[in-house]
Amino acid sequence: MFSFARSSLEEMLDSLRQRDDGEKPKDMPPALPCRPPSRARVISGRWAAQPTFNADGENCGVEDKVKRNTLWGNKRRKDVNVDSPYNLGEEKRVLEGSDNIVHFIQNKLRVWCRQSRGVWASGTIEATSGEESFVSLGNENVVKVSTSYLFPANPEILDGVDDLMLLSYLNEPSVLHNLKYRYSCDMIYSKAGAMLIAVNPFKDVEIYGRDFVTAYKQKATDSPHVFAVADTAYNEMMNDGVSQSLIISGEYGAGKTETAKFAMKYLAAVGGGNVEIEGQLLQASCILEAFGNAKTSRNDNASRFGELVEIHFTEVGEISGVKIQTFLLEKSRVVELDPAERSYHIFYQLCAGAPQTLRERLYLKKADEYNYLSQSNCLVINDVDDAQEFHKLMEALDNVRISKEEKDQVLKMLAAVLWLGNISFQVIDNENHVEASIDEALISAARLLGCASNDLNQALCAHTIDADKDSDKGSIVQKFTLQQASDARDALAKWIYACLFDWLLEKINKLIDVANDFSSSHLQKNSFEQLCINYANERLQQHFNRHLLKLEQQEYELDGIDGVKVDFVDNQECLDLFEKKPNGLFSLLDEESKSPDANDSTLVTKLKQHLSGNPFFKGDKGRAFAVRHFAGEVLYDTNGFLKKNLDTLNTELIELLSSCEGQFPQTFAIKMLNQSLNPDAPKQGVGIQLKGQLFKLMHQLENTKPHFICCIKPNRKQLPSIYDEDLVLQQLRCCGVFEVVRISRSGYPAQITHQKFAERYGSLLLETNESQDPLSISVAVLKQFNVLPEMYQIGYTKLYLRTGQDLCDTVDMILFLAFLLRLRLEI
Ligand SMILES: Nc1ncnc2c1ncn2[C@@H]1O[C@H](COP(=O)(O)OP(=O)(O)OP(=O)(O)O)[C@@H](O)[C@H]1O
């Protein structure tokens, strides 16, 4: 028998009914509360749709896979432990009080305990003694653990839920376990509230085919997927007329580029569906990959630039064009490589794939004969055929309408860069001044650039300084030492490559807003590039914090829920460390870069002098310092900071390029001259310029509704089926997943539309509900099962539950009761 207590929910609804009853004829069902006058966000139908997908009525394989991607249905039908402990307070405290432990022991509830090797294991507490507990891990294996290292585990019924918010407990081992469970079933996507988590499968999981596109397009599935995020964004853009952005973050090799490609594929399919647009996008990414990606120790195809891809749509939702902006191309990779890493793919592709006639025109040799490529002893990538990739690239260049002559110029510039790297210098006087050796390298580089080798030699080995205006000395020619000449040569090679990259980008910029975030870095020895990347990530993190918070708050307001205060940690102080004038890191770096006597050691002394009081800065031994980023403390080595921050090309080299015969060197020289004539740019270092670029990017993103995707790399070996818990945990922390979870917990993390709730549980109602509207069905279900009023709030469109556990309890209880009901009927 069931008894029903009257709840305050009932009272609230009664008063609503009374109000409506006074206004409506008696035979009408109670009306839904009216919506607030503000423009409401349309709740995507996708979340309310029934999982009835069967693509074209024949792709059962897809259906199986789509079903496999959600465990909600079948998992819920298992036996349920109804005696739930989940009405206890905050989970951290759950196991601390002795009463609670007794509760866990009595009910044989699962807990997580950290074992000596750092691995989490689940078991049940057998007994406690003082600060220690004895946990049975099964098979008579009982371990002794400190009670403070025990965390409550979720009931097995929740294993593999597709939204972490549905977990009763959101502690680290529980989240790790859930993602691991899903990963082992090839369910690589999960939701953490408003964020999508994508765990890199390192294998083809066969969930990106046309049938999947169709399924998400037709709202036939609601399993978490990058297609679902792209679909929501697309629909919100169409319905609300607001620009959207997808912000994809994660560490090196976590899957950002692939995820962005899948999102673009989906958008190309819904926003055009024509093969031409999809093709153009593919060609653009093929070119950008060849010129902007490289093999690193952590990813065979690592992007060495950040990018913002804008996809423009017409009013009727068709793609009208695409614009790509790039940030922070790692120029230093052209001239300097860490062991076992490669330079940009294009160089190896050219050396391996160029046909004989082209080789002759470019004086081309094998990759191992070029210093810039051979220095790292890494010339090939397993399972990658550079020659074949070269042919694909040539086709892609044709397809983005790069003319034969332009293509020829591009290849010439690449070969010139390679030959520049082979230029050597010899000392010519006793002051260690140098001149370039007149050899094949100098001659080939000069020919390819279209200048005389003597001019190239002079531009690399000397610098003309204008003498004092008042003196009669005219200008003074200052000869370079070996180091200075090598630096000039490398600077020229880097600049040519960077200009070439920008030129290509301009060329293909006809075509998508998908921001591919920068990989964060916490390596032992971090350089200037990493500092810039981590600063960029810090900026994006702030965007992430503000928007998740803002969205959450907005959603409550629009749905008529109030009184929810969501708190979050702002990283503004860390940003100030970089950005403040005059004593922020970038300003100090700029000041020091301009000082003639400065070097990397004077820089670090200056930083320590001005920033030591800042809690986000820590001076370290020698030339190092550390920054406390949102994702953890990172140590930086200032070696080369000043040079990299200045990143200038001396006048001689710019003049040399402008005097070259070819069209490209002249174009590049004009670009460099324009930059140095720009009143804002000349005195600014790379750091300050990056700050400006990011402000602009943030401004662009601020005008969009963001959707966050966090990519997780499950192992460093880039292999399928390996889930390294520590590595995953570290990334979940960095991506702010626990922060999102914490933010959501302070509000109403479990939210379900009345429509979906009514669809799922309406059939459990003992009495037929006359009104068919979903809200009154949800209310009737809650009433029938006497759910405590403090556990939820009722919005205009959704039911909001205080914590994940409450929904589980509620739903579990409902299913349990349904089970009993069915039993009764069967008897
Ligand atoms: N969804 C996926 N399905 C299958 N394989 C994937 C997927 N995502 C990523 N991978 C694999 O992981 C590799 C690395 O992914 P990707 O290049 O997208 O990482 P990234 O985060 O962009 O790396 P980086 O920051 O170094 O550029 C890919 O080359 C691919 O082999």
CSV table of C-alpha atoms in Angstrom, one decimal, residues 95 136 191 243 506 656 688:
chain,number,residue,atom,x,y,z
A,95,LEU,CA,32.3,9.2,5.5
A,136,SER,CA,36.6,-5.4,1.5
A,191,LYS,CA,28.1,15.5,-20.4
A,243,SER,CA,25.9,33.8,-32.9
A,506,GLU,CA,44.3,34.6,-46.5
A,656,LEU,CA,66.9,42.2,-49.1
A,688,ILE,CA,51.7,42.4,-25.6
